[in-house]
Amino acid sequence: MTTHQTTIPFSELKVSAEAQIEEFHAIARLVVFARESAVLLEAEQTVYCLDLALEQIAKELRHRADVSHEIASYFKEGIKRQ
């Protein structure tokens, strides 16, 4: 497998950051769905691991961008379901 490296022009940095944040949101939605399924299956270890994954996604989003109300509320909803 080959690795491709690209240079992002300075003018596209904001767009790239927004695209990355959207990708993390998509990953978070997948993890939340998987977590809800694991809860229904009573797979406690899986739920625990998926909770850790959600925490890491939240940490990564905080690292990449200011925490907006939209991001914070999204994760609060996921935590309430626990």
XYZ file of N, CA, C and O in Angstrom:
328
model
N 0.846 -1.171 0.000
C 0.000 0.000 0.000
C 0.890 1.232 0.000
O 1.859 1.311 0.739
N 0.579 2.187 -0.828
C 1.381 3.394 -0.905
C 0.727 4.523 -0.144
O -0.491 4.568 0.011
N 1.566 5.409 0.332
C 1.076 6.576 1.060
C 1.265 7.803 0.192
O 2.331 7.996 -0.387
N 0.233 8.614 0.096
C 0.296 9.846 -0.693
C 0.354 11.033 0.252
O -0.417 11.114 1.195
N 1.278 11.920 -0.017
C 1.363 13.139 0.768
C 1.028 14.301 -0.143
O 1.486 14.358 -1.280
N 0.227 15.201 0.384
C -0.140 16.370 -0.397
C 0.103 17.619 0.426
O 0.124 17.584 1.648
N 0.286 18.695 -0.266
C 0.437 19.986 0.375
C -0.863 20.752 0.208
O -1.389 20.844 -0.902
N -1.382 21.270 1.301
C -2.634 22.017 1.257
C -2.297 23.502 1.173
O -1.594 24.030 2.041
N -2.764 24.175 0.126
C -2.525 25.616 0.041
C -3.116 26.340 1.250
O -4.135 25.923 1.788
N -2.472 27.395 1.677
C -2.907 28.137 2.857
C -4.354 28.573 2.750
O -5.097 28.528 3.735
N -4.810 28.960 1.579
C -6.181 29.439 1.413
C -7.207 28.334 1.647
O -8.362 28.613 1.912
N -6.805 27.055 1.555
C -7.732 25.955 1.726
C -7.678 25.349 3.118
O -8.360 24.370 3.392
N -6.891 25.898 4.023
C -6.762 25.327 5.354
C -8.079 25.309 6.107
O -8.410 24.328 6.755
N -8.856 26.394 6.033
C -10.126 26.445 6.743
C -11.103 25.420 6.186
O -11.764 24.718 6.930
N -11.177 25.316 4.888
C -12.063 24.345 4.257
C -11.644 22.945 4.661
O -12.462 22.103 5.000
N -10.363 22.692 4.672
C -9.856 21.377 5.043
C -10.202 21.052 6.493
O -10.604 19.936 6.794
N -10.045 22.013 7.384
C -10.375 21.792 8.791
C -11.862 21.512 8.958
O -12.246 20.622 9.715
N -12.698 22.235 8.250
C -14.135 22.000 8.317
C -14.491 20.617 7.777
O -15.343 19.927 8.340
N -13.817 20.196 6.706
C -14.062 18.871 6.144
C -13.635 17.785 7.134
O -14.323 16.773 7.290
N -12.513 18.007 7.811
C -12.054 17.042 8.802
C -13.034 16.940 9.963
O -13.330 15.838 10.433
N -13.542 18.065 10.410
C -14.517 18.060 11.501
C -15.771 17.298 11.082
O -16.316 16.506 11.844
N -16.220 17.509 9.847
C -17.389 16.783 9.352
C -17.115 15.283 9.292
O -17.993 14.472 9.605
N -15.912 14.900 8.924
C -15.541 13.479 8.907
C -15.597 12.892 10.321
O -16.073 11.776 10.518
N -15.115 13.638 11.304
C -15.184 13.166 12.685
C -16.635 13.047 13.151
O -16.980 12.130 13.904
N -17.486 13.954 12.711
C -18.913 13.855 13.043
C -19.500 12.579 12.453
O -20.306 11.901 13.104
N -19.108 12.257 11.218
C -19.600 11.036 10.582
C -19.132 9.804 11.353
O -19.916 8.871 11.586
N -17.877 9.804 11.774
C -17.359 8.687 12.569
C -18.124 8.587 13.883
O -18.497 7.491 14.319
N -18.380 9.727 14.512
C -19.107 9.734 15.784
C -20.509 9.160 15.609
O -20.972 8.379 16.452
N -21.182 9.506 14.515
C -22.526 8.957 14.272
C -22.479 7.441 14.125
O -23.344 6.728 14.651
N -21.454 6.944 13.444
C -21.304 5.494 13.293
C -21.059 4.822 14.640
O -21.635 3.773 14.941
N -20.217 5.438 15.458
C -19.909 4.862 16.764
C -21.145 4.892 17.658
O -21.419 3.923 18.382
N -21.905 5.972 17.623
C -23.134 6.056 18.422
C -24.113 4.968 17.986
O -24.724 4.298 18.830
N -24.250 4.761 16.689
C -25.132 3.704 16.193
C -24.660 2.334 16.683
O -25.462 1.521 17.172
N -23.356 2.079 16.565
C -22.805 0.801 17.018
C -22.999 0.630 18.521
O -23.321 -0.459 19.004
N -22.841 1.710 19.276
C -23.005 1.656 20.728
C -24.443 1.300 21.096
O -24.697 0.486 21.974
N -25.401 1.940 20.417
C -26.811 1.654 20.684
C -27.134 0.193 20.372
O -27.878 -0.457 21.109
N -26.580 -0.339 19.301
C -26.774 -1.748 18.966
C -26.157 -2.649 20.029
O -26.756 -3.662 20.418
N -24.968 -2.281 20.504
C -24.300 -3.075 21.540
C -25.100 -3.062 22.841
O -25.159 -4.070 23.548
N -25.732 -1.930 23.157
C -26.572 -1.853 24.358
C -27.739 -2.836 24.226
O -28.046 -3.573 25.166
N -28.367 -2.849 23.064
C -29.496 -3.762 22.842
C -29.065 -5.223 22.944
O -29.841 -6.077 23.374
N -27.825 -5.508 22.555
C -27.302 -6.871 22.626
C -26.710 -7.210 23.987
O -26.234 -8.322 24.204
N -26.747 -6.223 24.896
C -26.188 -6.378 26.237
C -24.713 -6.777 26.202
O -24.245 -7.601 26.982
N -23.971 -6.171 25.275
C -22.536 -6.410 25.130
C -21.778 -5.327 25.895
O -21.353 -4.319 25.326
N -21.656 -5.520 27.201
C -21.119 -4.482 28.080
C -19.697 -4.061 27.722
O -19.377 -2.867 27.762
N -18.820 -5.009 27.397
C -17.440 -4.661 27.047
C -17.395 -3.835 25.768
O -16.616 -2.893 25.663
N -18.231 -4.189 24.816
C -18.289 -3.441 23.564
C -18.797 -2.027 23.808
O -18.259 -1.060 23.259
N -19.817 -1.898 24.644
C -20.346 -0.572 24.988
C -19.253 0.258 25.634
O -19.064 1.431 25.287
N -18.501 -0.344 26.545
C -17.408 0.365 27.221
C -16.383 0.862 26.199
O -15.965 2.030 26.249
N -15.988 -0.003 25.275
C -14.993 0.389 24.267
C -15.517 1.491 23.352
O -14.784 2.417 22.992
N -16.777 1.406 22.995
C -17.366 2.437 22.141
C -17.506 3.762 22.888
O -17.364 4.834 22.294
N -17.760 3.701 24.202
C -17.766 4.921 25.015
C -16.383 5.574 24.988
O -16.272 6.797 24.857
N -15.344 4.753 25.103
C -13.974 5.281 25.028
C -13.711 5.909 23.664
O -13.078 6.969 23.570
N -14.201 5.265 22.615
C -14.027 5.813 21.268
C -14.713 7.170 21.138
O -14.135 8.116 20.574
N -15.917 7.302 21.682
C -16.622 8.591 21.632
C -15.878 9.666 22.402
O -15.803 10.818 21.965
N -15.305 9.287 23.537
C -14.510 10.250 24.308
C -13.299 10.729 23.507
O -12.974 11.916 23.514
N -12.643 9.820 22.810
C -11.472 10.191 22.011
C -11.858 11.064 20.823
O -11.133 11.992 20.464
N -12.982 10.766 20.212
C -13.457 11.598 19.100
C -13.741 13.006 19.600
O -13.368 13.993 18.964
N -14.380 13.112 20.759
C -14.667 14.429 21.332
C -13.368 15.170 21.627
O -13.251 16.373 21.347
N -12.399 14.465 22.170
C -11.102 15.084 22.477
C -10.410 15.564 21.197
O -9.861 16.660 21.150
N -10.477 14.758 20.161
C -9.863 15.132 18.884
C -10.551 16.352 18.284
O -9.899 17.256 17.768
N -11.877 16.396 18.367
C -12.603 17.556 17.854
C -12.251 18.821 18.630
O -12.096 19.894 18.051
N -12.138 18.688 19.950
C -11.742 19.854 20.757
C -10.351 20.316 20.371
O -10.069 21.513 20.353
N -9.491 19.373 20.085
C -8.128 19.709 19.696
C -8.091 20.418 18.347
O -7.301 21.318 18.146
N -8.938 20.017 17.431
C -8.916 20.559 16.070
C -9.689 21.856 15.903
O -9.454 22.601 14.974
N -10.651 22.107 16.737
C -11.481 23.311 16.563
C -12.043 23.757 17.900
O -12.106 22.977 18.841
N -12.448 24.984 17.968
C -13.128 25.469 19.173
C -14.402 24.678 19.352
O -15.085 24.351 18.393
N -14.729 24.372 20.606
C -15.940 23.609 20.868
C -17.131 24.533 20.642
O -17.314 25.522 21.325
N -17.917 24.181 19.631
C -19.102 24.980 19.345
C -20.285 24.383 20.088
O -20.220 23.275 20.597
N -21.370 25.096 20.152
C -22.576 24.588 20.804
C -23.077 23.341 20.096
O -23.580 22.427 20.733
N -22.911 23.306 18.786
C -23.377 22.161 18.013
C -22.607 20.898 18.395
O -23.193 19.845 18.622
N -21.295 20.978 18.493
C -20.475 19.818 18.847
C -20.777 19.387 20.271
O -20.984 18.206 20.551
N -20.817 20.339 21.182
C -21.062 20.011 22.583
C -22.415 19.343 22.773
O -22.536 18.349 23.483
N -23.451 19.849 22.117
C -24.782 19.260 22.277
C -24.848 17.873 21.659
O -25.521 16.990 22.178
N -24.138 17.652 20.577
C -24.125 16.338 19.933
C -23.585 15.275 20.890
O -24.145 14.216 21.048
N -22.493 15.592 21.569
C -21.907 14.623 22.481
C -22.691 14.509 23.786
O -22.748 13.451 24.380
N -23.332 15.597 24.211
C -24.170 15.514 25.411
C -25.328 14.557 25.176
O -25.701 13.798 26.051
N -25.903 14.573 23.975
C -26.998 13.661 23.641
C -26.514 12.207 23.706
O -27.200 11.347 24.226
N -25.321 11.956 23.191
C -24.775 10.611 23.225
C -24.507 10.129 24.629
O -24.767 8.980 24.973
N -24.038 11.029 25.487
C -23.751 10.670 26.881
C -25.037 10.431 27.636
O -25.122 9.529 28.470
N -26.100 11.202 27.356
C -27.394 11.018 28.031
C -27.957 9.621 27.770
O -28.614 9.053 28.615
N -27.681 9.078 26.575
C -28.208 7.762 26.224
C -27.529 6.654 27.008
O -28.021 5.554 27.058
N -26.378 6.949 27.582
C -25.655 5.930 28.350
C -26.446 5.603 29.563
O -26.546 4.665 30.162
